[in-house]
PDB file of C-alpha atoms in Angstrom:
ATOM      1  CA  MET A 512      37.542 147.919 -24.402  1.00  0.00           C
ATOM      2  CA  ALA A 513      36.271 146.634 -27.754  1.00  0.00           C
ATOM      3  CA  ASN A 514      39.916 146.071 -28.920  1.00  0.00           C
ATOM      4  CA  LEU A 515      40.713 144.259 -25.760  1.00  0.00           C
ATOM      5  CA  LYS A 516      37.872 141.888 -26.265  1.00  0.00           C
ATOM      6  CA  VAL A 517      38.908 141.086 -29.819  1.00  0.00           C
ATOM      7  CA  ILE A 518      42.495 140.252 -28.570  1.00  0.00           C
ATOM      8  CA  ARG A 519      41.256 138.196 -25.771  1.00  0.00           C
ATOM      9  CA  ASP A 520      39.008 136.169 -28.024  1.00  0.00           C
ATOM     10  CA  ARG A 521      41.831 135.644 -30.305  1.00  0.00           C
ATOM     11  CA  ILE A 522      44.194 134.468 -27.619  1.00  0.00           C
ATOM     12  CA  GLN A 523      41.452 132.003 -26.572  1.00  0.00           C
ATOM     13  CA  SER A 524      40.859 130.811 -30.294  1.00  0.00           C
ATOM     14  CA  VAL A 525      44.732 130.159 -30.692  1.00  0.00           C
ATOM     15  CA  LYS A 526      44.826 128.199 -27.406  1.00  0.00           C
ATOM     16  CA  ASN A 527      42.071 126.003 -28.651  1.00  0.00           C
ATOM     17  CA  THR A 528      43.870 125.239 -31.807  1.00  0.00           C
ATOM     18  CA  LYS A 529      46.987 124.541 -29.990  1.00  0.00           C
ATOM     19  CA  LYS A 530      45.184 121.921 -28.056  1.00  0.00           C
ATOM     20  CA  ILE A 531      43.927 120.225 -31.330  1.00  0.00           C
ATOM     21  CA  THR A 532      47.395 120.314 -33.077  1.00  0.00           C
ATOM     22  CA  GLU A 533      49.058 118.904 -29.950  1.00  0.00           C
ATOM     23  CA  ALA A 534      46.336 116.146 -29.534  1.00  0.00           C
ATOM     24  CA  MET A 535      46.946 115.272 -33.449  1.00  0.00           C
ATOM     25  CA  ARG A 536      50.777 115.232 -32.761  1.00  0.00           C
ATOM     26  CA  LEU A 537      50.357 112.645 -30.074  1.00  0.00           C
ATOM     27  CA  VAL A 538      47.939 110.578 -32.143  1.00  0.00           C
ATOM     28  CA  ALA A 539      50.394 110.454 -34.990  1.00  0.00           C
ATOM     29  CA  ALA A 540      53.080 109.374 -32.680  1.00  0.00           C
ATOM     30  CA  ALA A 541      50.925 106.450 -31.261  1.00  0.00           C
ATOM     31  CA  ARG A 542      50.299 105.330 -34.882  1.00  0.00           C
ATOM     32  CA  VAL A 543      54.040 105.403 -35.738  1.00  0.00           C
ATOM     33  CA  ARG A 544      54.488 103.118 -32.760  1.00  0.00           C
ATOM     34  CA  ARG A 545      51.774 100.847 -34.240  1.00  0.00           C
ATOM     35  CA  ALA A 546      53.381 100.900 -37.673  1.00  0.00           C
ATOM     36  CA  GLN A 547      56.652  99.828 -35.918  1.00  0.00           C
ATOM     37  CA  GLU A 548      55.002  97.078 -34.353  1.00  0.00           C
ATOM     38  CA  GLN A 549      53.579  95.721 -37.627  1.00  0.00           C
ATOM     39  CA  VAL A 550      56.862  95.952 -39.317  1.00  0.00           C
ATOM     40  CA  THR A 551      58.387  93.887 -36.461  1.00  0.00           C
ATOM     41  CA  SER A 552      55.538  91.337 -36.630  1.00  0.00           C
ATOM     42  CA  THR A 553      55.932  90.739 -40.414  1.00  0.00           C
ATOM     43  CA  ARG A 554      59.633  90.139 -40.178  1.00  0.00           C
ATOM     44  CA  PRO A 555      59.479  86.399 -39.415  1.00  0.00           C
ATOM     45  CA  PHE A 556      57.284  85.724 -42.580  1.00  0.00           C
ATOM     46  CA  ALA A 557      59.456  87.972 -44.788  1.00  0.00           C
ATOM     47  CA  ASP A 558      62.733  86.248 -43.360  1.00  0.00           C
ATOM     48  CA  ARG A 559      61.480  82.773 -43.958  1.00  0.00           C
ATOM     49  CA  LEU A 560      60.213  83.683 -47.510  1.00  0.00           C
ATOM     50  CA  THR A 561      63.881  85.191 -48.372  1.00  0.00           C
ATOM     51  CA  GLN A 562      65.562  81.886 -47.075  1.00  0.00           C
ATOM     52  CA  VAL A 563      63.433  79.721 -49.231  1.00  0.00           C
ATOM     53  CA  LEU A 564      63.796  81.952 -52.261  1.00  0.00           C
ATOM     54  CA  TYR A 565      67.559  81.856 -51.657  1.00  0.00           C
ATOM     55  CA  GLY A 566      67.551  78.226 -51.515  1.00  0.00           C
ATOM     56  CA  LEU A 567      65.730  77.979 -54.764  1.00  0.00           C
ATOM     57  CA  GLN A 568      68.180  80.391 -56.323  1.00  0.00           C
ATOM     58  CA  THR A 569      71.096  78.200 -55.628  1.00  0.00           C
ATOM     59  CA  ARG A 570      69.211  75.203 -57.079  1.00  0.00           C
ATOM     60  CA  LEU A 571      68.264  76.633 -60.440  1.00  0.00           C
ATOM     61  CA  ARG A 572      68.953  79.613 -62.581  1.00  0.00           C
ATOM     62  CA  PHE A 573      65.973  82.140 -62.386  1.00  0.00           C
ATOM     63  CA  GLU A 574      66.808  83.412 -65.783  1.00  0.00           C
ATOM     64  CA  ASP A 575      66.267  79.989 -67.355  1.00  0.00           C
ATOM     65  CA  SER A 576      63.003  79.285 -65.528  1.00  0.00           C
ATOM     66  CA  ASN A 577      60.843  81.342 -68.107  1.00  0.00           C
ATOM     67  CA  LEU A 578      58.370  82.415 -65.357  1.00  0.00           C
ATOM     68  CA  PRO A 579      55.830  85.139 -66.417  1.00  0.00           C
ATOM     69  CA  LEU A 580      56.843  87.450 -63.417  1.00  0.00           C
ATOM     70  CA  LEU A 581      60.367  87.192 -64.515  1.00  0.00           C
ATOM     71  CA  LYS A 582      59.858  87.683 -68.238  1.00  0.00           C
ATOM     72  CA  LYS A 583      60.937  91.125 -69.570  1.00  0.00           C
ATOM     73  CA  ARG A 584      59.144  92.311 -72.648  1.00  0.00           C
ATOM     74  CA  GLU A 585      59.503  95.304 -74.912  1.00  0.00           C
ATOM     75  CA  VAL A 586      58.168  98.310 -72.923  1.00  0.00           C
ATOM     76  CA  LYS A 587      55.378 100.014 -74.799  1.00  0.00           C
ATOM     77  CA  SER A 588      53.134 101.036 -71.794  1.00  0.00           C
ATOM     78  CA  VAL A 589      54.179 101.397 -67.986  1.00  0.00           C
ATOM     79  CA  GLY A 590      51.778 101.400 -64.904  1.00  0.00           C
ATOM     80  CA  ILE A 591      52.904 103.876 -62.220  1.00  0.00           C
ATOM     81  CA  LEU A 592      51.786 102.855 -58.750  1.00  0.00           C
ATOM     82  CA  VAL A 593      51.693 106.082 -56.780  1.00  0.00           C
ATOM     83  CA  ILE A 594      51.338 105.715 -52.904  1.00  0.00           C
ATOM     84  CA  SER A 595      50.038 108.973 -51.203  1.00  0.00           C
ATOM     85  CA  GLY A 596      47.680 109.628 -48.177  1.00  0.00           C
ATOM     86  CA  ASP A 597      44.055 110.132 -47.814  1.00  0.00           C
ATOM     87  CA  ARG A 598      44.446 113.138 -45.517  1.00  0.00           C
ATOM     88  CA  GLY A 599      46.200 116.316 -45.429  1.00  0.00           C
ATOM     89  CA  LEU A 600      48.026 118.227 -42.651  1.00  0.00           C
ATOM     90  CA  CYS A 601      51.297 116.431 -42.996  1.00  0.00           C
ATOM     91  CA  GLY A 602      53.547 119.254 -44.516  1.00  0.00           C
ATOM     92  CA  GLY A 603      54.747 118.302 -48.130  1.00  0.00           C
ATOM     93  CA  TYR A 604      54.221 114.526 -47.898  1.00  0.00           C
ATOM     94  CA  ASN A 605      51.560 114.360 -50.585  1.00  0.00           C
ATOM     95  CA  THR A 606      53.157 116.983 -52.717  1.00  0.00           C
ATOM     96  CA  ASN A 607      56.528 115.330 -53.008  1.00  0.00           C
ATOM     97  CA  VAL A 608      55.367 112.081 -54.000  1.00  0.00           C
ATOM     98  CA  ILE A 609      52.970 113.751 -56.649  1.00  0.00           C
ATOM     99  CA  LYS A 610      55.633 115.791 -57.954  1.00  0.00           C
ATOM    100  CA  HIS A 611      57.915 112.755 -58.748  1.00  0.00           C
ATOM    101  CA  ALA A 612      55.097 110.895 -60.267  1.00  0.00           C
ATOM    102  CA  GLU A 613      54.527 113.862 -62.677  1.00  0.00           C
ATOM    103  CA  ILE A 614      58.223 114.251 -63.414  1.00  0.00           C
ATOM    104  CA  ARG A 615      58.363 110.391 -64.162  1.00  0.00           C
ATOM    105  CA  ALA A 616      55.150 110.556 -66.400  1.00  0.00           C
ATOM    106  CA  ARG A 617      56.844 113.264 -68.339  1.00  0.00           C
ATOM    107  CA  GLU A 618      60.013 111.271 -68.936  1.00  0.00           C
ATOM    108  CA  LEU A 619      58.170 108.306 -70.158  1.00  0.00           C
ATOM    109  CA  LYS A 620      55.937 110.592 -72.505  1.00  0.00           C
ATOM    110  CA  ALA A 621      59.365 111.994 -73.952  1.00  0.00           C
ATOM    111  CA  GLN A 622      60.564 108.399 -74.717  1.00  0.00           C
ATOM    112  CA  GLY A 623      57.501 107.669 -76.651  1.00  0.00           C
ATOM    113  CA  ILE A 624      56.227 105.072 -73.941  1.00  0.00           C
ATOM    114  CA  GLY A 625      52.583 105.178 -72.961  1.00  0.00           C
ATOM    115  CA  TYR A 626      51.774 105.179 -69.119  1.00  0.00           C
ATOM    116  CA  LYS A 627      48.722 105.010 -66.741  1.00  0.00           C
ATOM    117  CA  PHE A 628      48.506 105.572 -63.077  1.00  0.00           C
ATOM    118  CA  ILE A 629      47.421 103.185 -60.367  1.00  0.00           C
ATOM    119  CA  ILE A 630      46.631 105.515 -57.411  1.00  0.00           C
ATOM    120  CA  VAL A 631      46.829 104.603 -53.657  1.00  0.00           C
ATOM    121  CA  GLY A 632      45.484 107.403 -51.550  1.00  0.00           C
ATOM    122  CA  ARG A 633      42.755 109.981 -51.984  1.00  0.00           C
ATOM    123  CA  LYS A 634      45.087 113.099 -52.332  1.00  0.00           C
ATOM    124  CA  ALA A 635      46.781 111.626 -55.479  1.00  0.00           C
ATOM    125  CA  LEU A 636      43.721 110.582 -56.874  1.00  0.00           C
ATOM    126  CA  GLN A 637      41.942 113.881 -56.573  1.00  0.00           C
ATOM    127  CA  TYR A 638      45.001 115.632 -58.069  1.00  0.00           C
ATOM    128  CA  PHE A 639      45.624 113.396 -61.225  1.00  0.00           C
ATOM    129  CA  ARG A 640      41.820 113.278 -61.854  1.00  0.00           C
ATOM    130  CA  ARG A 641      41.427 116.985 -61.984  1.00  0.00           C
ATOM    131  CA  ARG A 642      44.059 117.152 -64.546  1.00  0.00           C
ATOM    132  CA  ASP A 643      42.783 114.392 -66.814  1.00  0.00           C
ATOM    133  CA  TYR A 644      45.803 112.033 -66.322  1.00  0.00           C
ATOM    134  CA  PRO A 645      45.073 108.378 -67.386  1.00  0.00           C
ATOM    135  CA  ILE A 646      44.144 106.373 -64.259  1.00  0.00           C
ATOM    136  CA  ASP A 647      43.775 102.578 -64.521  1.00  0.00           C
ATOM    137  CA  SER A 648      42.706 101.939 -61.036  1.00  0.00           C
ATOM    138  CA  SER A 649      42.618 103.444 -57.593  1.00  0.00           C
ATOM    139  CA  TYR A 650      42.562 102.434 -53.982  1.00  0.00           C
ATOM    140  CA  ILE A 651      41.397 104.712 -51.177  1.00  0.00           C
ATOM    141  CA  GLY A 652      40.079 104.430 -47.654  1.00  0.00           C
ATOM    142  CA  LEU A 653      42.974 102.023 -46.604  1.00  0.00           C
ATOM    143  CA  GLU A 654      43.771 101.610 -42.979  1.00  0.00           C
ATOM    144  CA  GLN A 655      46.040 104.290 -41.481  1.00  0.00           C
ATOM    145  CA  ILE A 656      48.410 101.215 -40.696  1.00  0.00           C
ATOM    146  CA  PRO A 657      48.416  99.020 -43.943  1.00  0.00           C
ATOM    147  CA  THR A 658      47.466  95.347 -43.699  1.00  0.00           C
ATOM    148  CA  ALA A 659      48.673  92.235 -45.589  1.00  0.00           C
ATOM    149  CA  THR A 660      45.076  92.031 -46.849  1.00  0.00           C
ATOM    150  CA  GLU A 661      45.171  95.393 -48.481  1.00  0.00           C
ATOM    151  CA  ALA A 662      48.743  94.731 -49.853  1.00  0.00           C
ATOM    152  CA  ASN A 663      47.373  91.509 -51.358  1.00  0.00           C
ATOM    153  CA  LYS A 664      44.470  93.014 -53.069  1.00  0.00           C
ATOM    154  CA  ILE A 665      46.598  95.846 -54.764  1.00  0.00           C
ATOM    155  CA  ALA A 666      49.208  93.225 -55.691  1.00  0.00           C
ATOM    156  CA  ASP A 667      46.437  91.129 -57.304  1.00  0.00           C
ATOM    157  CA  GLY A 668      45.386  94.024 -59.483  1.00  0.00           C
ATOM    158  CA  LEU A 669      49.059  94.570 -60.429  1.00  0.00           C
ATOM    159  CA  LEU A 670      49.532  90.951 -61.391  1.00  0.00           C
ATOM    160  CA  SER A 671      46.276  91.135 -63.497  1.00  0.00           C
ATOM    161  CA  SER A 672      47.378  94.076 -65.387  1.00  0.00           C
ATOM    162  CA  PHE A 673      50.949  92.750 -66.088  1.00  0.00           C
ATOM    163  CA  LEU A 674      49.999  89.194 -66.880  1.00  0.00           C
ATOM    164  CA  SER A 675      47.349  90.310 -69.273  1.00  0.00           C
ATOM    165  CA  GLU A 676      49.891  92.530 -70.934  1.00  0.00           C
ATOM    166  CA  SER A 677      47.946  95.651 -70.111  1.00  0.00           C
ATOM    167  CA  VAL A 678      51.287  97.151 -68.987  1.00  0.00           C
ATOM    168  CA  ASP A 679      54.710  95.861 -69.704  1.00  0.00           C
ATOM    169  CA  ARG A 680      56.297  97.281 -66.574  1.00  0.00           C
ATOM    170  CA  ILE A 681      55.092  98.424 -63.254  1.00  0.00           C
ATOM    171  CA  GLU A 682      56.968 101.065 -61.251  1.00  0.00           C
ATOM    172  CA  LEU A 683      56.313 102.108 -57.749  1.00  0.00           C
ATOM    173  CA  ILE A 684      56.661 105.626 -56.362  1.00  0.00           C
ATOM    174  CA  TYR A 685      56.441 105.899 -52.671  1.00  0.00           C
ATOM    175  CA  THR A 686      57.919 107.854 -49.824  1.00  0.00           C
ATOM    176  CA  LYS A 687      60.807 106.010 -48.009  1.00  0.00           C
ATOM    177  CA  PHE A 688      60.790 106.468 -44.174  1.00  0.00           C
ATOM    178  CA  ILE A 689      64.250 107.683 -43.057  1.00  0.00           C
ATOM    179  CA  SER A 690      63.533 109.428 -39.672  1.00  0.00           C
ATOM    180  CA  LEU A 691      60.811 111.724 -38.024  1.00  0.00           C
ATOM    181  CA  VAL A 692      62.072 114.848 -39.850  1.00  0.00           C
ATOM    182  CA  ASN A 693      63.307 113.215 -43.059  1.00  0.00           C
ATOM    183  CA  SER A 694      61.707 111.089 -45.782  1.00  0.00           C
ATOM    184  CA  LYS A 695      62.647 110.580 -49.376  1.00  0.00           C
ATOM    185  CA  PRO A 696      60.377 109.857 -52.435  1.00  0.00           C
ATOM    186  CA  VAL A 697      61.825 106.877 -54.394  1.00  0.00           C
ATOM    187  CA  ILE A 698      61.131 104.919 -57.565  1.00  0.00           C
ATOM    188  CA  GLN A 699      61.700 101.222 -58.111  1.00  0.00           C
ATOM    189  CA  THR A 700      60.474  98.618 -60.543  1.00  0.00           C
ATOM    190  CA  LEU A 701      57.932  96.176 -59.179  1.00  0.00           C
ATOM    191  CA  LEU A 702      57.321  93.884 -62.308  1.00  0.00           C
ATOM    192  CA  PRO A 703      58.998  92.118 -63.991  1.00  0.00           C
ATOM    193  CA  LEU A 704      60.795  90.810 -60.743  1.00  0.00           C
ATOM    194  CA  ASP A 705      64.608  91.256 -61.120  1.00  0.00           C
ATOM    195  CA  PRO A 706      66.459  88.016 -60.134  1.00  0.00           C
ATOM    196  CA  GLN A 707      69.295  90.114 -58.765  1.00  0.00           C
ATOM    197  CA  GLY A 708      66.628  91.921 -56.691  1.00  0.00           C
ATOM    198  CA  LEU A 709      65.854  88.638 -54.919  1.00  0.00           C
ATOM    199  CA  GLU A 710      69.277  88.336 -53.384  1.00  0.00           C
ATOM    200  CA  THR A 711      69.417  88.911 -49.650  1.00  0.00           C
ATOM    201  CA  GLN A 712      70.641  92.243 -48.414  1.00  0.00           C
ATOM    202  CA  ASP A 713      70.935  93.788 -44.972  1.00  0.00           C
ATOM    203  CA  ASP A 714      67.621  95.301 -44.249  1.00  0.00           C
ATOM    204  CA  GLU A 715      66.523  97.834 -41.628  1.00  0.00           C
ATOM    205  CA  ILE A 716      63.497  98.337 -39.330  1.00  0.00           C
ATOM    206  CA  PHE A 717      62.818 101.492 -37.416  1.00  0.00           C
ATOM    207  CA  ARG A 718      62.136 101.793 -33.787  1.00  0.00           C
ATOM    208  CA  LEU A 719      60.256 104.904 -32.244  1.00  0.00           C
ATOM    209  CA  THR A 720      62.065 105.727 -28.884  1.00  0.00           C
ATOM    210  CA  THR A 721      61.764 108.857 -26.607  1.00  0.00           C
ATOM    211  CA  ARG A 722      64.877 110.845 -25.396  1.00  0.00           C
ATOM    212  CA  GLY A 723      64.842 113.951 -23.511  1.00  0.00           C
ATOM    213  CA  GLY A 724      61.119 114.218 -23.449  1.00  0.00           C
ATOM    214  CA  GLY A 725      60.992 114.116 -27.396  1.00  0.00           C
ATOM    215  CA  PHE A 726      60.567 111.439 -30.072  1.00  0.00           C
ATOM    216  CA  GLN A 727      63.228 109.965 -32.068  1.00  0.00           C
ATOM    217  CA  VAL A 728      63.738 107.047 -34.441  1.00  0.00           C
ATOM    218  CA  LYS A 729      66.349 104.397 -34.547  1.00  0.00           C
ATOM    219  CA  ARG A 730      67.026 102.346 -37.494  1.00  0.00           C
ATOM    220  CA  GLU A 731      68.426  99.008 -36.921  1.00  0.00           C
ATOM    221  CA  LYS A 732      70.134  96.594 -39.392  1.00  0.00           C
ATOM    222  CA  VAL A 733      68.574  93.201 -39.771  1.00  0.00           C
ATOM    223  CA  ASN A 734      70.671  90.434 -40.969  1.00  0.00           C
ATOM    224  CA  THR A 735      68.583  87.567 -42.562  1.00  0.00           C
ATOM    225  CA  GLU A 736      70.511  84.193 -42.196  1.00  0.00           C
ATOM    226  CA  THR A 737      70.285  82.425 -45.537  1.00  0.00           C
ATOM    227  CA  ARG A 738      71.378  78.900 -46.226  1.00  0.00           C
ATOM    228  CA  SER A 739      71.531  76.773 -49.201  1.00  0.00           C
ATOM    229  CA  PHE A 740      69.332  73.763 -49.520  1.00  0.00           C
ATOM    230  CA  PRO A 741      71.050  70.420 -49.026  1.00  0.00           C
ATOM    231  CA  ARG A 742      72.218  68.967 -52.476  1.00  0.00           C
ATOM    232  CA  ASP A 743      70.334  65.554 -51.667  1.00  0.00           C
ATOM    233  CA  MET A 744      67.131  67.416 -50.903  1.00  0.00           C
ATOM    234  CA  ILE A 745      64.329  65.960 -52.989  1.00  0.00           C
ATOM    235  CA  PHE A 746      61.462  68.366 -53.951  1.00  0.00           C
ATOM    236  CA  GLU A 747      57.894  66.774 -54.351  1.00  0.00           C
ATOM    237  CA  GLN A 748      57.139  69.412 -56.891  1.00  0.00           C
ATOM    238  CA  ASN A 749      59.063  70.862 -59.499  1.00  0.00           C
ATOM    239  CA  PRO A 750      61.244  73.760 -58.029  1.00  0.00           C
ATOM    240  CA  VAL A 751      60.038  75.936 -60.922  1.00  0.00           C
ATOM    241  CA  ASP A 752      56.376  75.443 -59.822  1.00  0.00           C
ATOM    242  CA  ILE A 753      57.406  76.195 -56.252  1.00  0.00           C
ATOM    243  CA  LEU A 754      59.005  79.470 -57.401  1.00  0.00           C
ATOM    244  CA  ASP A 755      56.016  80.299 -59.386  1.00  0.00           C
ATOM    245  CA  SER A 756      53.799  80.061 -56.217  1.00  0.00           C
ATOM    246  CA  LEU A 757      56.420  82.061 -54.215  1.00  0.00           C
ATOM    247  CA  LEU A 758      57.072  84.979 -56.398  1.00  0.00           C
ATOM    248  CA  PRO A 759      53.471  86.479 -55.962  1.00  0.00           C
ATOM    249  CA  LEU A 760      53.773  86.263 -52.272  1.00  0.00           C
ATOM    250  CA  TYR A 761      57.344  88.107 -52.489  1.00  0.00           C
ATOM    251  CA  LEU A 762      55.678  90.685 -54.397  1.00  0.00           C
ATOM    252  CA  SER A 763      53.040  91.285 -51.969  1.00  0.00           C
ATOM    253  CA  ASN A 764      55.472  91.240 -49.081  1.00  0.00           C
ATOM    254  CA  GLN A 765      57.515  93.832 -50.955  1.00  0.00           C
ATOM    255  CA  LEU A 766      54.455  95.991 -51.626  1.00  0.00           C
ATOM    256  CA  LEU A 767      53.258  95.628 -47.958  1.00  0.00           C
ATOM    257  CA  ARG A 768      56.773  97.018 -46.829  1.00  0.00           C
ATOM    258  CA  SER A 769      56.424  99.781 -49.169  1.00  0.00           C
ATOM    259  CA  LEU A 770      52.971 100.766 -47.885  1.00  0.00           C
ATOM    260  CA  GLN A 771      54.294 100.513 -44.297  1.00  0.00           C
ATOM    261  CA  GLU A 772      57.157 102.840 -45.071  1.00  0.00           C
ATOM    262  CA  ALA A 773      54.847 105.294 -46.820  1.00  0.00           C
ATOM    263  CA  ALA A 774      52.335 105.192 -43.980  1.00  0.00           C
ATOM    264  CA  ALA A 775      55.203 105.738 -41.336  1.00  0.00           C
ATOM    265  CA  SER A 776      56.447 108.789 -43.438  1.00  0.00           C
ATOM    266  CA  GLU A 777      53.092 110.338 -43.505  1.00  0.00           C
ATOM    267  CA  LEU A 778      52.591 109.947 -39.808  1.00  0.00           C
ATOM    268  CA  ALA A 779      55.914 111.411 -39.233  1.00  0.00           C
ATOM    269  CA  ALA A 780      55.425 114.256 -41.471  1.00  0.00           C
ATOM    270  CA  ARG A 781      52.042 115.030 -39.727  1.00  0.00           C
ATOM    271  CA  MET A 782      53.843 114.720 -36.231  1.00  0.00           C
ATOM    272  CA  THR A 783      56.284 117.249 -37.524  1.00  0.00           C
ATOM    273  CA  ALA A 784      53.716 119.559 -38.956  1.00  0.00           C
ATOM    274  CA  MET A 785      51.519 119.488 -35.982  1.00  0.00           C
ATOM    275  CA  SER A 786      54.595 120.121 -33.589  1.00  0.00           C
ATOM    276  CA  ASN A 787      55.504 123.069 -35.699  1.00  0.00           C
ATOM    277  CA  ALA A 788      51.920 124.293 -35.583  1.00  0.00           C
ATOM    278  CA  SER A 789      51.930 124.114 -31.810  1.00  0.00           C
ATOM    279  CA  ASP A 790      55.119 125.929 -31.583  1.00  0.00           C
ATOM    280  CA  ASN A 791      53.770 128.645 -33.949  1.00  0.00           C
ATOM    281  CA  ALA A 792      50.471 128.846 -31.845  1.00  0.00           C
ATOM    282  CA  ALA A 793      52.558 129.012 -28.495  1.00  0.00           C
ATOM    283  CA  GLN A 794      54.649 131.903 -30.079  1.00  0.00           C
ATOM    284  CA  LEU A 795      51.333 133.745 -31.497  1.00  0.00           C
ATOM    285  CA  ILE A 796      49.822 133.270 -28.028  1.00  0.00           C
ATOM    286  CA  GLY A 797      52.903 135.156 -26.608  1.00  0.00           C
ATOM    287  CA  THR A 798      52.602 137.946 -28.992  1.00  0.00           C
ATOM    288  CA  LEU A 799      49.056 138.316 -28.587  1.00  0.00           C
ATOM    289  CA  THR A 800      49.403 138.371 -24.759  1.00  0.00           C
ATOM    290  CA  LEU A 801      51.953 141.112 -24.991  1.00  0.00           C
ATOM    291  CA  SER A 802      49.827 143.185 -27.309  1.00  0.00           C
ATOM    292  CA  TYR A 803      46.788 142.580 -25.014  1.00  0.00           C
ATOM    293  CA  ASN A 804      48.859 143.705 -21.920  1.00  0.00           C
ATOM    294  CA  LYS A 805      49.922 146.871 -23.771  1.00  0.00           C
ATOM    295  CA  ALA A 806      46.425 147.660 -24.959  1.00  0.00           C
ATOM    296  CA  ARG A 807      45.069 147.036 -21.381  1.00  0.00           C
ATOM    297  CA  GLN A 808      47.871 149.319 -19.840  1.00  0.00           C
ATOM    298  CA  ALA A 809      46.836 152.059 -22.356  1.00  0.00           C
ATOM    299  CA  ALA A 810      43.160 151.659 -21.477  1.00  0.00           C
ATOM    300  CA  ILE A 811      43.940 152.016 -17.768  1.00  0.00           C
ATOM    301  CA  THR A 812      46.174 155.060 -18.388  1.00  0.00           C
ATOM    302  CA  GLN A 813      43.379 156.632 -20.536  1.00  0.00           C
ATOM    303  CA  GLU A 814      41.010 156.225 -17.660  1.00  0.00           C
ATOM    304  CA  ILE A 815      43.283 157.652 -15.079  1.00  0.00           C
ATOM    305  CA  LEU A 816      44.016 160.722 -17.305  1.00  0.00           C
ATOM    306  CA  GLU A 817      40.120 161.259 -17.672  1.00  0.00           C
ATOM    307  CA  VAL A 818      39.531 160.908 -13.847  1.00  0.00           C
ATOM    308  CA  VAL A 819      42.579 163.382 -13.300  1.00  0.00           C
ATOM    309  CA  GLY A 820      41.180 165.704 -16.138  1.00  0.00           C
ATOM    310  CA  GLY A 821      37.724 165.514 -14.395  1.00  0.00           C
ATOM    311  CA  ALA A 822      38.996 166.384 -10.923  1.00  0.00           C
ATOM    312  CA  GLU A 823      40.892 169.354 -12.360  1.00  0.00           C
ATOM    313  CA  ALA A 824      37.864 170.620 -14.049  1.00  0.00           C
ATOM    314  CA  LEU A 825      35.937 170.538 -10.730  1.00  0.00           C
ATOM    315  CA  LYS A 826      38.436 172.836  -8.896  1.00  0.00           C
TER     316      LYS A 826
END
């Protein structure tokens, strides 16, 4: 009977765990929807900014503008911006982005180039701090769904480091959201801005939908309509000054998009991890229930044999 109680308690414990993992999966799904809505709501500003930059690009040569954010210097030190999460229970999300950051740091060190980390997220900060990596600054406790205010704060820190020549280049390592079961850590250069990178390209937004009782993601192409400014348009300010004011906005917008992609990747990874945990819990409950029934049957059989044995002894 003691064995039966242990198994019964274990079954109840696993059932309680399954309820928690299922709730966490649903919460992550709801937050992915919020991330989707935020991506959609920020599209009008991003599209308008792209149109203005495209118009300016057709009126002047970015390469000849000699703006600080476009100026390329000899690279002696690189700032590596790493975007991770504040929480765990999301599969290999944090591990993958940290691994890519370590690989990039080793590559720079082998080339004789200095580096320092700018960390977003508690998990990466704890990892690199324990191993005495050079950390310039860190940002933790951000909203689960990133906001423009947070992106602007991080962008201001990056601009300060770059313009003060504390670093000669800033690279971004984040997890690109592909689907609910697939994400990819990528590396891109944030500063200096590349004039070719300001050209308009087909963009994508993701939409979380349901099908057959399950969640799925559809990625949709977004075509931004771009038009050149009229040749007779007169600027009240020098176009170079306008461009100098817009490039920090462009940087903040790019950073916000990367934060949104990383957040969606983290939430999708958590959804997948909690879904797998729920499935494993259901399988374990089945196995434990079978063991409980076998043990209970054995106990009943043993009691019957004891009763029959006692009756035989009384004859």
